[in-house]
Short mmCIF file of C-alpha atoms in Angstrom, two decimals:
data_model
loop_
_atom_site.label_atom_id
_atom_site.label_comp_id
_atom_site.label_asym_id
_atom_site.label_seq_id
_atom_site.Cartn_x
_atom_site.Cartn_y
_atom_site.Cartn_z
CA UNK A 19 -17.26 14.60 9.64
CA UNK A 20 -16.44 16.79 12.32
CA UNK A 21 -14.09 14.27 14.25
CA UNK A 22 -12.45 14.12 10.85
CA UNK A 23 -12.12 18.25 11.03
CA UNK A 24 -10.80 18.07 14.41
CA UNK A 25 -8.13 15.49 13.52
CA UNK A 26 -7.30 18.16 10.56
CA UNK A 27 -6.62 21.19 12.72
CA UNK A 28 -4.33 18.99 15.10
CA UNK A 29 -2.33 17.82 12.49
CA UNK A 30 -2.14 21.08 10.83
CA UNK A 31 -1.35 22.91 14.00
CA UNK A 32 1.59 21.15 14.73
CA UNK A 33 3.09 20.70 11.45
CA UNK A 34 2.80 24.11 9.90
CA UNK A 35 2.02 26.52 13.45
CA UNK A 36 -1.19 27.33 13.13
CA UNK A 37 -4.88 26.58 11.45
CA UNK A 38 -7.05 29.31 10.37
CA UNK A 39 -11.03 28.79 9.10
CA UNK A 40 -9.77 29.12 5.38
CA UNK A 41 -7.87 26.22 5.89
CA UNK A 42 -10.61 24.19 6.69
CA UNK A 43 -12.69 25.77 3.95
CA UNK A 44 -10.52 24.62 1.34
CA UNK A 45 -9.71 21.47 2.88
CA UNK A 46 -13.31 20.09 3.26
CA UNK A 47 -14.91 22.07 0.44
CA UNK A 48 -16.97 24.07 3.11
CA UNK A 49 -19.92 26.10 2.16
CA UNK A 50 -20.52 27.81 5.33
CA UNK A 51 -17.40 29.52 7.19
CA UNK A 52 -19.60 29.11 10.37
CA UNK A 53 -18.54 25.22 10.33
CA UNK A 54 -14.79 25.87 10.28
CA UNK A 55 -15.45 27.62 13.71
CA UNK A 56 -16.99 25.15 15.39
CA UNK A 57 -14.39 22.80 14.34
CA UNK A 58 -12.02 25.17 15.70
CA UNK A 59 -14.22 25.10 18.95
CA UNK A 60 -14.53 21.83 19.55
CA UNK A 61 -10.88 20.93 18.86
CA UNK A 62 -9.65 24.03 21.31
CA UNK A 63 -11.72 22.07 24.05
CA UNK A 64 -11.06 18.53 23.14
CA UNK A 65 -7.44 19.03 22.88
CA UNK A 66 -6.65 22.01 24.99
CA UNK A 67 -3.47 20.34 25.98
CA UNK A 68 -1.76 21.34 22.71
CA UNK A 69 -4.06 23.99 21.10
CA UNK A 70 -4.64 27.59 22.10
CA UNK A 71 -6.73 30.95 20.25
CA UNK A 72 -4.38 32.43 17.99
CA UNK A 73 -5.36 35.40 15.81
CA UNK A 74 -7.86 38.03 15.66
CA UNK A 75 -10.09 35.73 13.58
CA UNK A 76 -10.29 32.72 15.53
CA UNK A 77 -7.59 30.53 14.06
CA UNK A 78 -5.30 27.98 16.35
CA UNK A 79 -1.55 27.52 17.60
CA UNK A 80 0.81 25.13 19.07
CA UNK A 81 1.42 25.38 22.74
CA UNK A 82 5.07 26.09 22.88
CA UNK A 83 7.31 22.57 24.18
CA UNK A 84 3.93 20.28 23.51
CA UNK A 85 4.99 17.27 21.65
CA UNK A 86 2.10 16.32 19.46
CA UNK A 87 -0.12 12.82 20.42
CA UNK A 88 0.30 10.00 18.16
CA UNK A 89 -2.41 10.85 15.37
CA UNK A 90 -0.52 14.05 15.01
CA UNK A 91 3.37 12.14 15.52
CA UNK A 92 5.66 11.97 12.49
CA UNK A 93 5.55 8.18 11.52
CA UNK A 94 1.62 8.51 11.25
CA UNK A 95 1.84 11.40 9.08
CA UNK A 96 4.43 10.01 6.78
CA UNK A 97 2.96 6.99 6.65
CA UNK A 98 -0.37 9.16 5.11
CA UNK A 99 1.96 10.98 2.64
CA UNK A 100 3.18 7.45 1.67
CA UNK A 101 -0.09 6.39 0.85
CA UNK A 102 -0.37 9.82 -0.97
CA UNK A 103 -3.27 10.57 1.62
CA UNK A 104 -5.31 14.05 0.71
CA UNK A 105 -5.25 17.64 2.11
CA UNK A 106 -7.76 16.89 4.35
CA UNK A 107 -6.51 14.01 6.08
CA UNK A 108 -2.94 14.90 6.39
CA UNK A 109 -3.15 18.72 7.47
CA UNK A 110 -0.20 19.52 4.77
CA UNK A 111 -0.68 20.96 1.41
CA UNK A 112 1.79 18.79 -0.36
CA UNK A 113 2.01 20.94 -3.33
CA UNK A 114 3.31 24.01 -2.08
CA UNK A 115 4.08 23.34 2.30
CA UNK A 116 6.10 19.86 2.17
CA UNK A 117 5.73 19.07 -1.59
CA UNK A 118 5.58 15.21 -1.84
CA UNK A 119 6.68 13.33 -5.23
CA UNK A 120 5.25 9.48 -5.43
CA UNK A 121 7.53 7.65 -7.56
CA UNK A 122 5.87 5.82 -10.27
CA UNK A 123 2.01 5.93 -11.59
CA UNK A 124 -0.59 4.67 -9.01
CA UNK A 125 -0.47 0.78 -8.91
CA UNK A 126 -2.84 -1.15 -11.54
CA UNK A 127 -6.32 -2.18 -10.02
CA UNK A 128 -9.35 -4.09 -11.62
CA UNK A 129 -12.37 -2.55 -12.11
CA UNK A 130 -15.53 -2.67 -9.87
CA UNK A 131 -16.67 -5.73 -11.07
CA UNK A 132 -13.82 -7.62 -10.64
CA UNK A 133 -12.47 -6.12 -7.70
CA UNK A 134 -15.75 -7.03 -5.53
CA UNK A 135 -15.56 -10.91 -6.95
CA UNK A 136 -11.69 -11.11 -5.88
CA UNK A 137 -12.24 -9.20 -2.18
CA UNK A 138 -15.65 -11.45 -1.73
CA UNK A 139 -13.87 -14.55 -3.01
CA UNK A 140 -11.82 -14.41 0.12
CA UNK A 141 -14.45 -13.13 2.38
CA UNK A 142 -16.97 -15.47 1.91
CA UNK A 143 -14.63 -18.21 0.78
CA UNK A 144 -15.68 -18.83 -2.76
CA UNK A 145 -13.50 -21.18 -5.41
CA UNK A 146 -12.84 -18.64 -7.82
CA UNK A 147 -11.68 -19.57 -11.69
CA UNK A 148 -9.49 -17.00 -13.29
CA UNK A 149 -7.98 -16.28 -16.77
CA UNK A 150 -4.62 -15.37 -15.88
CA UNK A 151 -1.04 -15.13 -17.68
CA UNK A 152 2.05 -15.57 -16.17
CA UNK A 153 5.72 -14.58 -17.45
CA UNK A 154 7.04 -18.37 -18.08
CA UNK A 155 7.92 -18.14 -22.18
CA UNK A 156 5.46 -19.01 -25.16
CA UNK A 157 2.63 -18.89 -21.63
CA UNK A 158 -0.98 -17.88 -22.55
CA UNK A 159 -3.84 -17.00 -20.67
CA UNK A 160 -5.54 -20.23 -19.41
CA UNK A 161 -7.72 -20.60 -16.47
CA UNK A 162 -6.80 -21.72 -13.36
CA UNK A 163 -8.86 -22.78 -10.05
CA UNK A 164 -7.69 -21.10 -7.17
CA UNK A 165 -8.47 -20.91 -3.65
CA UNK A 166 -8.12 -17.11 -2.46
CA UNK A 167 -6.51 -16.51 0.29
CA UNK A 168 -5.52 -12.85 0.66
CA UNK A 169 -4.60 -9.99 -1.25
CA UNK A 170 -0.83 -8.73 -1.12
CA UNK A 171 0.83 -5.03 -2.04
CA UNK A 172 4.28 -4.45 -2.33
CA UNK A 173 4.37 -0.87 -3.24
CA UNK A 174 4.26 -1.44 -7.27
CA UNK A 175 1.70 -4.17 -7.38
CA UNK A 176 -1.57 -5.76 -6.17
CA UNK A 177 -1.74 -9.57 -6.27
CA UNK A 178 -3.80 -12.32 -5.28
CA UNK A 179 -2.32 -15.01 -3.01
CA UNK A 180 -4.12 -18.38 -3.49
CA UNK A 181 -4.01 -21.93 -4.05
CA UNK A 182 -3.86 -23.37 -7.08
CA UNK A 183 -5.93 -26.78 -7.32
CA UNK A 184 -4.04 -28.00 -9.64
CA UNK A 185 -1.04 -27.85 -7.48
CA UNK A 186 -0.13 -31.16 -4.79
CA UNK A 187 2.27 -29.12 -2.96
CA UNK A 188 -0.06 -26.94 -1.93
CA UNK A 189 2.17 -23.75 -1.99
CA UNK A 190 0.68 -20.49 -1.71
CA UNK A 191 0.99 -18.63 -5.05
CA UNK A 192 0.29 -15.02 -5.77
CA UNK A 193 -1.28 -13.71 -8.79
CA UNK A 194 -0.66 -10.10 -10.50
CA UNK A 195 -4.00 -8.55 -10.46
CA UNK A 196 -2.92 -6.77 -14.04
CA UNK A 197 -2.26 -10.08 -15.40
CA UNK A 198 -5.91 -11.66 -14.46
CA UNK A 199 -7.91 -11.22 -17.79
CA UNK A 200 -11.30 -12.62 -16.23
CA UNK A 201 -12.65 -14.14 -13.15
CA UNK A 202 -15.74 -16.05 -12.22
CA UNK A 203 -16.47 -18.35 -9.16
CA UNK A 204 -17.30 -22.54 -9.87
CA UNK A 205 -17.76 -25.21 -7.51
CA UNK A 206 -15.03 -27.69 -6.45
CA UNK A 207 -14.68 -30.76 -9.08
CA UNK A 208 -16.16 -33.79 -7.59
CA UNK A 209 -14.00 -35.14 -4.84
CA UNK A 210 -12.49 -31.90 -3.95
CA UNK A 211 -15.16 -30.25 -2.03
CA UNK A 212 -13.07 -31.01 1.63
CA UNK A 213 -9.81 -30.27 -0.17
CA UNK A 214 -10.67 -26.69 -1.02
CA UNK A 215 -12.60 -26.31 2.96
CA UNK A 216 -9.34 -27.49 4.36
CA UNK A 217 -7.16 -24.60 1.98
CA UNK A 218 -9.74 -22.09 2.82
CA UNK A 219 -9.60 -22.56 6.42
CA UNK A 220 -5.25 -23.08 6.56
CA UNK A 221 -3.90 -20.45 8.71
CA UNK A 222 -1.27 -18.23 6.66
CA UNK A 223 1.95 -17.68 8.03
CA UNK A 224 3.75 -14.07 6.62
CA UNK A 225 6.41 -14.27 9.30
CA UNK A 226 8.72 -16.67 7.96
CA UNK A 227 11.93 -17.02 9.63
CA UNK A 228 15.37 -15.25 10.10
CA UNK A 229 17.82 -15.27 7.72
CA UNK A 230 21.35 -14.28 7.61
CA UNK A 231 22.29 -11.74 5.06
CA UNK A 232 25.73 -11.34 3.57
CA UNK A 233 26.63 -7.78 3.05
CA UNK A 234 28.70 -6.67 0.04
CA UNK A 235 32.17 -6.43 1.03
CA UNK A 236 32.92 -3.34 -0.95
CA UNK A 237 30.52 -1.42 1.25
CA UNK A 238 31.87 1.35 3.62
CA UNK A 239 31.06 0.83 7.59
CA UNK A 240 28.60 4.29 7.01
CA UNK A 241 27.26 2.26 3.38
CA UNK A 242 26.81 -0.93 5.40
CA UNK A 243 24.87 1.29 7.99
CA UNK A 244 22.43 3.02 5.70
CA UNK A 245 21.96 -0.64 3.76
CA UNK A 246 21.08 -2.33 7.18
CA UNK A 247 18.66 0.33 7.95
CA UNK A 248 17.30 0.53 4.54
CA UNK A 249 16.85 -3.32 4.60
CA UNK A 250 15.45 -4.13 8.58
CA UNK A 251 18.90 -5.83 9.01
CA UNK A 252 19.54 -6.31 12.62
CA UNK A 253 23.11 -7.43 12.80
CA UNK A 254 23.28 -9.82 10.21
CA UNK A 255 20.21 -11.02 10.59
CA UNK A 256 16.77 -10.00 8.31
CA UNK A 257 13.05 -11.38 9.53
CA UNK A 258 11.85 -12.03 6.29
CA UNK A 259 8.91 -13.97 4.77
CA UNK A 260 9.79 -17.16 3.19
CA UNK A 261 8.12 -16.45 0.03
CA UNK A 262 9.73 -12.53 -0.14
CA UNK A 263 13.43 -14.45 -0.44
CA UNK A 264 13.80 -14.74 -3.98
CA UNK A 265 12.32 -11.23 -4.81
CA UNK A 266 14.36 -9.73 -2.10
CA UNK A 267 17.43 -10.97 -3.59
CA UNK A 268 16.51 -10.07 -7.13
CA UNK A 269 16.17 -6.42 -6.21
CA UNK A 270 18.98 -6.16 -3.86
CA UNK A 271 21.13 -9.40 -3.95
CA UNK A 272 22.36 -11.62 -7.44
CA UNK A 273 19.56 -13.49 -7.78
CA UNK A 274 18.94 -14.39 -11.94
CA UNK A 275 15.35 -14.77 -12.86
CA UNK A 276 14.59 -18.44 -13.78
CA UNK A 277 15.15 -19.20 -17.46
CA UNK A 278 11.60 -20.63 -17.69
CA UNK A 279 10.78 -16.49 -16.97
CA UNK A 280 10.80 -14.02 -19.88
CA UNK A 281 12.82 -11.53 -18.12
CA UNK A 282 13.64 -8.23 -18.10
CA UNK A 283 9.65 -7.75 -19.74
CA UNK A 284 11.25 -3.82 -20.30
CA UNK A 285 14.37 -4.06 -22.61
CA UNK A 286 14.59 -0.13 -23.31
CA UNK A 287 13.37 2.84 -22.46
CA UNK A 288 13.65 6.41 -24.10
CA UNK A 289 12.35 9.67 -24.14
CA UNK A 290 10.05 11.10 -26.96
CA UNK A 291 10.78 14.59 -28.56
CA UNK A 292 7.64 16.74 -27.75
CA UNK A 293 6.41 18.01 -31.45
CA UNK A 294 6.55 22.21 -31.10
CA UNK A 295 3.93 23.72 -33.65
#
């Protein structure tokens, strides 16, 4: 807890100027004031370097022309504001100092139950039978043995990357966690018991390969640059997962959804009148 205080006032120093013991009151609910000054303590020794006294009542500064270590340095605190990472861990009040707006609700999760069958089904390597429905038309929830392999995020969704059983090609699949209705684990069939070993213990490969990309050529030199920066396009070139392709191209290229797919799932959207009484 107090490493996790210290880490506070560094951040906080050198993103707003200064830390003062209220700070760290409100940040980590404190009880007794007395803690907030021995945080303040302890960091002024540990990190001397870029702290000094600054106040009458013991708060903190910057040391003028100090550029801040790397749990303090820009890309690690957006990366915690991108994760929508609290108070206390970034240093930053995001709803007054650097307010922060996260586009779109907080991705769907399972709940306990299910979440601690899918993470153990890939740490202890269990076969694990799930209910699921996909978007392929007239589709209904039917179970499916799969062989979990990992869980993926891509900023909107969780999903379950697996083997299916039932498939020969043997192609990693993912699975929307929203769309799994139940999961259990099972045993392999008869006859299947090195099959599902073997997919268990396959090493997974997320690089994929390099692929060149075909900008629009409508685009102005400064669009093109913004888009290839946007993207991770390095010349023409984008390192890419193999499996990422088609969705890739679907939110930024032509791609059309196969027409196995019921897609768009959203065909509308508008805004409801608020009722005044």
């Amino acid at each position: 807890m107090m490493e996790d205080r210290i880490l506070f006032i560094l951040r906080r120093t050198y993103w707003v100027g200064n830390t003062r013991r209220q700070d760290l009151v409100d940040a980590f609910n404190l009880k007794n004031p007395q803690r907030a000054s021995e945080a303040i303590d302890k960091a002024l020794k540990l990190y001397d370097k870029y702290l000094e006294r600054w106040g009458a009542r013991g708060g903190v500064t910057w040391r003028d022309g100090v550029l801040p270590p790397p749990e303090a340095a820009p890309g690690k605190i957006f990366a915690l504001l991108q994760q929508g990472a609290p108070f206390h861990e970034t240093g930053i009040r995001t709803n007054t100092e650097l307010p922060v707006r996260l586009q779109y609700r907080e991705a769907y999760r399972p709940d306990d139950e299910s979440l601690e069958m899918i993470m153990r089904g890939i740490l202890e390597q269990k076969l694990t039978r799930v209910l699921y429905v996909g978007l392929r038309r007239r589709e209904v929830a039917r179970w499916r043995w799969i062989v979990p392999r990992s869980l993926e995020f891509t900023g909107r969704q969780w999903r379950l990357l697996g083997f299916d059983l039932s498939d020969d090609t043997e192609t990693l699949k993912s699975y929307v966690l929203s769309r799994i209705q139940d999961i259990q684990y099972d045993t392999p069939p008869r006859g299947q018991s090195g099959r599902v070993q073997q997919l268990h213990e396959r090493p997974l490969d997320y690089k994929g390969g390099v692929y060149k990309v075909d900008l629009n050529d409508n685009l102005t030199p400064d669009q093109r640059i913004a888009i290839k920066q946007e993207l991770g396009i390095t010349g023409t070139n984008l390192q890419i997962s193999d499996r990422d392709v088609y969705e890739f191209m679907r939110l930024y290229g032509d791609a059309e959804p196969s027409s196995e797919i019921v897609w768009p799932p959203v065909t509308g959207i508008r805004k409801l009148e608020t009722r005044k009484d």
